[in-house]
GROMACS .gro file of C-alpha atoms in nm:
model
  272
    1MET     CA    1   7.339   9.256  14.174
    2THR     CA    2   7.374   9.627  14.090
    3LYS     CA    3   7.755   9.592  14.093
    4LEU     CA    4   7.730   9.291  13.862
    5ILE     CA    5   7.512   9.479  13.615
    6LEU     CA    6   7.747   9.779  13.624
    7THR     CA    7   8.045   9.554  13.557
    8PHE     CA    8   7.862   9.397  13.263
    9LEU     CA    9   7.774   9.736  13.115
   10VAL     CA   10   8.129   9.864  13.149
   11GLY     CA   11   8.258   9.549  12.982
   12LEU     CA   12   8.010   9.588  12.698
   13LEU     CA   13   8.110   9.950  12.643
   14LEU     CA   14   8.478   9.853  12.641
   15LEU     CA   15   8.404   9.581  12.388
   16LEU     CA   16   8.221   9.820  12.160
   17PHE     CA   17   8.495  10.082  12.192
   18THR     CA   18   8.768   9.827  12.125
   19SER     CA   19   8.577   9.693  11.825
   20CYS     CA   20   8.539  10.041  11.682
   21ARG     CA   21   8.907  10.122  11.740
   22HIS     CA   22   9.009   9.790  11.590
   23SER     CA   23   8.821   9.874  11.272
   24GLN     CA   24   8.954  10.231  11.259
   25ASP     CA   25   9.306  10.095  11.276
   26LYS     CA   26   9.238   9.895  10.960
   27ILE     CA   27   9.129  10.197  10.756
   28ASP     CA   28   9.406  10.354  10.550
   29TRP     CA   29   9.330  10.723  10.593
   30ILE     CA   30   9.463  10.991  10.359
   31PHE     CA   31   9.481  11.345  10.497
   32VAL     CA   32   9.330  11.606  10.265
   33GLU     CA   33   9.430  11.964  10.334
   34GLY     CA   34   9.128  12.188  10.290
   35GLY     CA   35   9.107  12.483  10.057
   36THR     CA   36   8.901  12.657   9.794
   37PHE     CA   37   8.831  12.487   9.462
   38GLU     CA   38   8.612  12.512   9.155
   39GLN     CA   39   8.352  12.240   9.186
   40GLY     CA   40   8.180  12.132   8.867
   41LYS     CA   41   8.444  12.297   8.650
   42ASN     CA   42   8.358  12.083   8.349
   43GLN     CA   43   7.986  12.107   8.287
   44ILE     CA   44   7.961  11.899   7.971
   45ILE     CA   45   8.017  11.533   7.896
   46ILE     CA   46   8.111  11.404   7.553
   47SER     CA   47   7.987  11.056   7.463
   48PRO     CA   48   8.196  10.808   7.258
   49LYS     CA   49   7.975  10.901   6.960
   50GLY     CA   50   8.061  11.267   7.004
   51ASP     CA   51   7.727  11.373   7.151
   52THR     CA   52   7.729  11.652   7.410
   53ILE     CA   53   7.547  11.575   7.735
   54ASN     CA   54   7.444  11.848   7.979
   55GLY     CA   55   7.303  11.847   8.332
   56PHE     CA   56   7.488  11.541   8.460
   57THR     CA   57   7.747  11.711   8.677
   58SER     CA   58   7.789  11.869   9.019
   59PRO     CA   59   7.690  12.237   9.046
   60HIS     CA   60   7.944  12.486   8.912
   61ARG     CA   61   8.056  12.697   9.207
   62ILE     CA   62   8.357  12.795   9.417
   63VAL     CA   63   8.358  12.586   9.734
   64GLU     CA   64   8.559  12.619  10.055
   65LEU     CA   65   8.642  12.301  10.246
   66ASP     CA   66   8.803  12.236  10.584
   67ASP     CA   67   9.071  11.970  10.632
   68PHE     CA   68   8.941  11.612  10.635
   69TYR     CA   69   9.049  11.251  10.596
   70ILE     CA   70   8.929  11.008  10.332
   71SER     CA   71   8.995  10.636  10.294
   72LYS     CA   72   9.273  10.542  10.056
   73TYR     CA   73   9.068  10.259   9.907
   74GLU     CA   74   8.707  10.169   9.852
   75ILE     CA   75   8.575   9.976  10.152
   76THR     CA   76   8.619   9.605  10.091
   77VAL     CA   77   8.401   9.302  10.149
   78LYS     CA   78   8.635   9.190  10.428
   79GLN     CA   79   8.602   9.520  10.612
   80PHE     CA   80   8.226   9.516  10.581
   81ARG     CA   81   8.205   9.155  10.701
   82GLU     CA   82   8.401   9.252  11.012
   83PHE     CA   83   8.147   9.528  11.073
   84CYS     CA   84   7.860   9.280  11.046
   85GLU     CA   85   8.028   9.034  11.282
   86ALA     CA   86   8.109   9.301  11.539
   87THR     CA   87   7.758   9.447  11.541
   88GLY     CA   88   7.566   9.122  11.518
   89GLY     CA   89   7.435   9.204  11.174
   90LYS     CA   90   7.388   8.966  10.884
   91MET     CA   91   7.617   8.991  10.585
   92PRO     CA   92   7.391   9.085  10.292
   93ASP     CA   93   7.350   8.845  10.005
   94ALA     CA   94   7.565   8.925   9.705
   95PRO     CA   95   7.375   9.050   9.399
   96ILE     CA   96   7.255   8.782   9.159
   97GLU     CA   97   7.204   9.028   8.876
   98SER     CA   98   7.422   9.299   8.729
   99ALA     CA   99   7.301   9.658   8.699
  100HIS     CA  100   7.178   9.565   8.353
  101GLY     CA  101   6.971   9.265   8.451
  102ILE     CA  102   7.221   8.996   8.353
  103LYS     CA  103   7.238   8.693   8.585
  104VAL     CA  104   7.585   8.694   8.742
  105TYR     CA  105   7.544   8.530   9.088
  106TYR     CA  106   7.829   8.721   9.249
  107LYS     CA  107   8.022   8.569   9.537
  108TRP     CA  108   8.173   8.789   9.805
  109ILE     CA  109   8.553   8.813   9.768
  110ASP     CA  110   8.740   8.976  10.055
  111GLU     CA  111   8.957   9.215   9.852
  112ASN     CA  112   8.677   9.335   9.624
  113PRO     CA  113   8.483   9.655   9.691
  114MET     CA  114   8.172   9.599   9.900
  115LEU     CA  115   7.856   9.635   9.692
  116ALA     CA  116   7.652   9.823   9.949
  117THR     CA  117   7.331  10.019   9.972
  118TRP     CA  118   7.357  10.381  10.086
  119ASP     CA  119   7.227  10.301  10.434
  120GLU     CA  120   7.475  10.017  10.478
  121ALA     CA  121   7.760  10.244  10.370
  122ASN     CA  122   7.642  10.514  10.608
  123GLU     CA  123   7.616  10.273  10.903
  124PHE     CA  124   7.962  10.132  10.837
  125ALA     CA  125   8.107  10.483  10.826
  126LYS     CA  126   7.950  10.570  11.160
  127TRP     CA  127   8.072  10.244  11.313
  128VAL     CA  128   8.435  10.335  11.246
  129GLY     CA  129   8.386  10.687  11.377
  130GLY     CA  130   8.357  10.845  11.036
  131ARG     CA  131   8.096  10.939  10.781
  132LEU     CA  132   8.036  10.936  10.410
  133PRO     CA  133   8.222  11.211  10.224
  134THR     CA  134   8.018  11.497  10.087
  135GLU     CA  135   8.001  11.533   9.711
  136ALA     CA  136   8.227  11.838   9.729
  137GLU     CA  137   8.485  11.659   9.947
  138TRP     CA  138   8.483  11.357   9.718
  139GLU     CA  139   8.532  11.568   9.406
  140TYR     CA  140   8.805  11.779   9.565
  141ALA     CA  141   8.993  11.468   9.679
  142ALA     CA  142   8.946  11.295   9.344
  143LYS     CA  143   9.103  11.596   9.172
  144GLY     CA  144   9.405  11.582   9.400
  145GLY     CA  145   9.314  11.860   9.645
  146LYS     CA  146   9.595  12.113   9.680
  147ASN     CA  147   9.826  11.869   9.499
  148THR     CA  148   9.615  11.873   9.184
  149LYS     CA  149   9.786  11.861   8.847
  150GLY     CA  150   9.466  11.952   8.667
  151TYR     CA  151   9.391  11.610   8.520
  152LYS     CA  152   9.053  11.547   8.359
  153TYR     CA  153   9.018  11.220   8.553
  154SER     CA  154   9.129  11.121   8.901
  155GLY     CA  155   9.503  11.066   8.859
  156GLY     CA  156   9.550  11.120   8.487
  157ASN     CA  157   9.409  11.221   8.151
  158ASN     CA  158   9.381  10.861   8.028
  159PRO     CA  159   9.114  10.686   8.239
  160ILE     CA  160   9.238  10.341   8.142
  161GLU     CA  161   9.558  10.403   8.338
  162VAL     CA  162   9.382  10.498   8.661
  163GLY     CA  163   9.052  10.311   8.662
  164TRP     CA  164   8.865   9.998   8.564
  165VAL     CA  165   8.641  10.106   8.277
  166LYS     CA  166   8.469   9.949   7.976
  167GLU     CA  167   8.787   9.905   7.775
  168ASN     CA  168   8.999   9.728   8.040
  169SER     CA  169   8.761   9.583   8.301
  170ASP     CA  170   8.664   9.256   8.131
  171SER     CA  171   8.302   9.345   8.214
  172THR     CA  172   8.334   9.348   8.592
  173PHE     CA  173   8.478   9.535   8.890
  174HIS     CA  174   8.815   9.443   9.041
  175LYS     CA  175   9.003   9.421   9.369
  176VAL     CA  176   9.081   9.762   9.514
  177GLY     CA  177   9.410   9.946   9.461
  178LEU     CA  178   9.547   9.767   9.154
  179LEU     CA  179   9.591  10.065   8.920
  180LYS     CA  180   9.758  10.405   8.952
  181SER     CA  181   9.663  10.636   9.236
  182ASN     CA  182   9.589  11.006   9.204
  183GLU     CA  183   9.799  11.296   9.338
  184LEU     CA  184   9.690  11.227   9.698
  185GLY     CA  185   9.751  10.854   9.682
  186LEU     CA  186   9.382  10.762   9.643
  187TYR     CA  187   9.287  10.461   9.434
  188ASP     CA  188   8.988  10.374   9.214
  189MET     CA  189   8.820  10.714   9.217
  190THR     CA  190   8.789  10.668   8.842
  191GLY     CA  191   8.574  10.367   8.753
  192ASN     CA  192   8.564  10.025   8.923
  193VAL     CA  193   8.245  10.097   9.120
  194GLY     CA  194   8.063  10.423   9.173
  195GLU     CA  195   8.086  10.550   9.530
  196TRP     CA  196   7.800  10.671   9.747
  197VAL     CA  197   7.841  11.015   9.901
  198PHE     CA  198   7.641  11.187  10.173
  199ASP     CA  199   7.440  11.428   9.957
  200TRP     CA  200   7.084  11.402   9.838
  201TYR     CA  201   7.032  11.451   9.466
  202ASN     CA  202   6.806  11.753   9.433
  203PRO     CA  203   6.961  11.988   9.174
  204GLU     CA  204   6.675  12.238   9.198
  205LYS     CA  205   6.793  12.317   9.552
  206ASP     CA  206   7.170  12.311   9.497
  207SER     CA  207   7.179  12.691   9.485
  208LEU     CA  208   7.042  12.709   9.842
  209VAL     CA  209   7.332  12.511   9.988
  210SER     CA  210   7.620  12.680  10.171
  211LYS     CA  211   7.940  12.707   9.969
  212LYS     CA  212   8.150  12.642  10.279
  213ASN     CA  213   8.161  12.270  10.356
  214PRO     CA  214   7.840  12.205  10.158
  215GLN     CA  215   7.645  11.894  10.252
  216GLY     CA  216   7.387  11.907   9.976
  217PRO     CA  217   7.012  11.971   9.995
  218THR     CA  218   6.832  11.854  10.309
  219GLU     CA  219   6.599  11.620  10.122
  220GLY     CA  220   6.551  11.437   9.795
  221ASP     CA  221   6.435  11.113   9.637
  222TYR     CA  222   6.781  10.985   9.545
  223LYS     CA  223   7.135  10.981   9.679
  224ILE     CA  224   7.442  11.076   9.476
  225SER     CA  225   7.727  10.847   9.378
  226LYS     CA  226   8.055  10.955   9.220
  227GLY     CA  227   8.328  10.804   9.004
  228VAL     CA  228   8.091  10.593   8.791
  229SER     CA  229   8.167  10.224   8.731
  230TRP     CA  230   8.351   9.974   8.515
  231PHE     CA  231   8.068   9.957   8.260
  232TYR     CA  232   8.102  10.286   8.075
  233GLU     CA  233   8.321  10.361   7.773
  234THR     CA  234   8.601  10.616   7.796
  235GLN     CA  235   8.723  10.638   7.437
  236SER     CA  236   8.598  10.800   7.120
  237ALA     CA  237   8.539  10.604   6.800
  238ASP     CA  238   8.903  10.654   6.698
  239GLY     CA  239   9.032  10.505   7.024
  240ARG     CA  240   9.140  10.827   7.193
  241PRO     CA  241   9.055  10.904   7.558
  242LEU     CA  242   8.749  11.128   7.582
  243GLU     CA  243   8.856  11.471   7.699
  244TYR     CA  244   8.524  11.516   7.881
  245GLY     CA  245   8.405  11.165   7.958
  246ILE     CA  246   8.150  11.027   8.202
  247HIS     CA  247   8.420  10.922   8.450
  248MET     CA  248   8.528  11.279   8.530
  249PRO     CA  249   8.509  11.370   8.901
  250GLU     CA  250   8.246  11.634   8.816
  251VAL     CA  251   7.994  11.370   8.710
  252ARG     CA  252   7.721  11.274   8.956
  253TYR     CA  253   7.490  10.975   8.934
  254GLN     CA  254   7.166  10.941   9.128
  255SER     CA  255   6.995  10.630   9.260
  256PRO     CA  256   6.753  10.516   9.533
  257LYS     CA  257   6.920  10.455   9.871
  258GLY     CA  258   6.840  10.085   9.858
  259THR     CA  259   7.021  10.018   9.531
  260ARG     CA  260   7.261   9.723   9.541
  261ASN     CA  261   7.432   9.605   9.225
  262ASP     CA  262   7.776   9.574   9.070
  263GLY     CA  263   7.801   9.948   9.013
  264PHE     CA  264   7.782  10.083   9.371
  265GLY     CA  265   8.041  10.077   9.646
  266PHE     CA  266   8.177  10.343   9.881
  267ARG     CA  267   8.469  10.494  10.066
  268ILE     CA  268   8.451  10.686  10.389
  269ALA     CA  269   8.569  11.017  10.535
  270LYS     CA  270   8.611  11.181  10.872
  271SER     CA  271   8.661  11.537  10.987
  272LYS     CA  272   8.998  11.640  11.124
   0.00000   0.00000   0.00000
């Protein structure tokens, strides 16, 4: 009997390991060479009406990061469904309302970004042997890391070319990886859906956080997302791209962990 139980446990462990490896193999990882960068370089946002908005960005500081990997694309519905099937979890119901209270009755489509809560994103990341990127890692990668060309947005100075935003999205998010990538080959870090990161939103305590591989404050009421979504405008009244628009990598958005709507997805990271 003991031998039978031991055999069963070994088989179960092998199944879990194989499942995890199987999922890892399906993640397109991009290597990001670490370095020092200026986080929160642009501390103002200009609205389409020309208003100046303050206090909506990551802290302005010099940050040092180790090497890491980050997923090339936002995690898709298909990938998340595989996670649910492998772990015996239930695939969540798709949102029936948009972030603005409009009835939309979304249906899950395999190639679309998964509209996940923070906890779901975090559990998926752990399942594949990774984690959610920190805000600093996300921003560094979005700006191109050591390959940066100094663009205002992730991959260019015209957000319409690199992301699904108000002017080109047809009022919804889109399948991952359809537009231009940034300098590292990462897609959709401008627009489409905002992406959960690891950090708590607690700006009063940002100054207490280490500047080497910062992970954010240890507590807070909200979690941070980056990249913003398809909903927001990116042009001024005369049709020119906003030089300092809300889709810049510096911008941070905060929401409760349990938020699920058409504005929140995620990508994952892992340490080298």
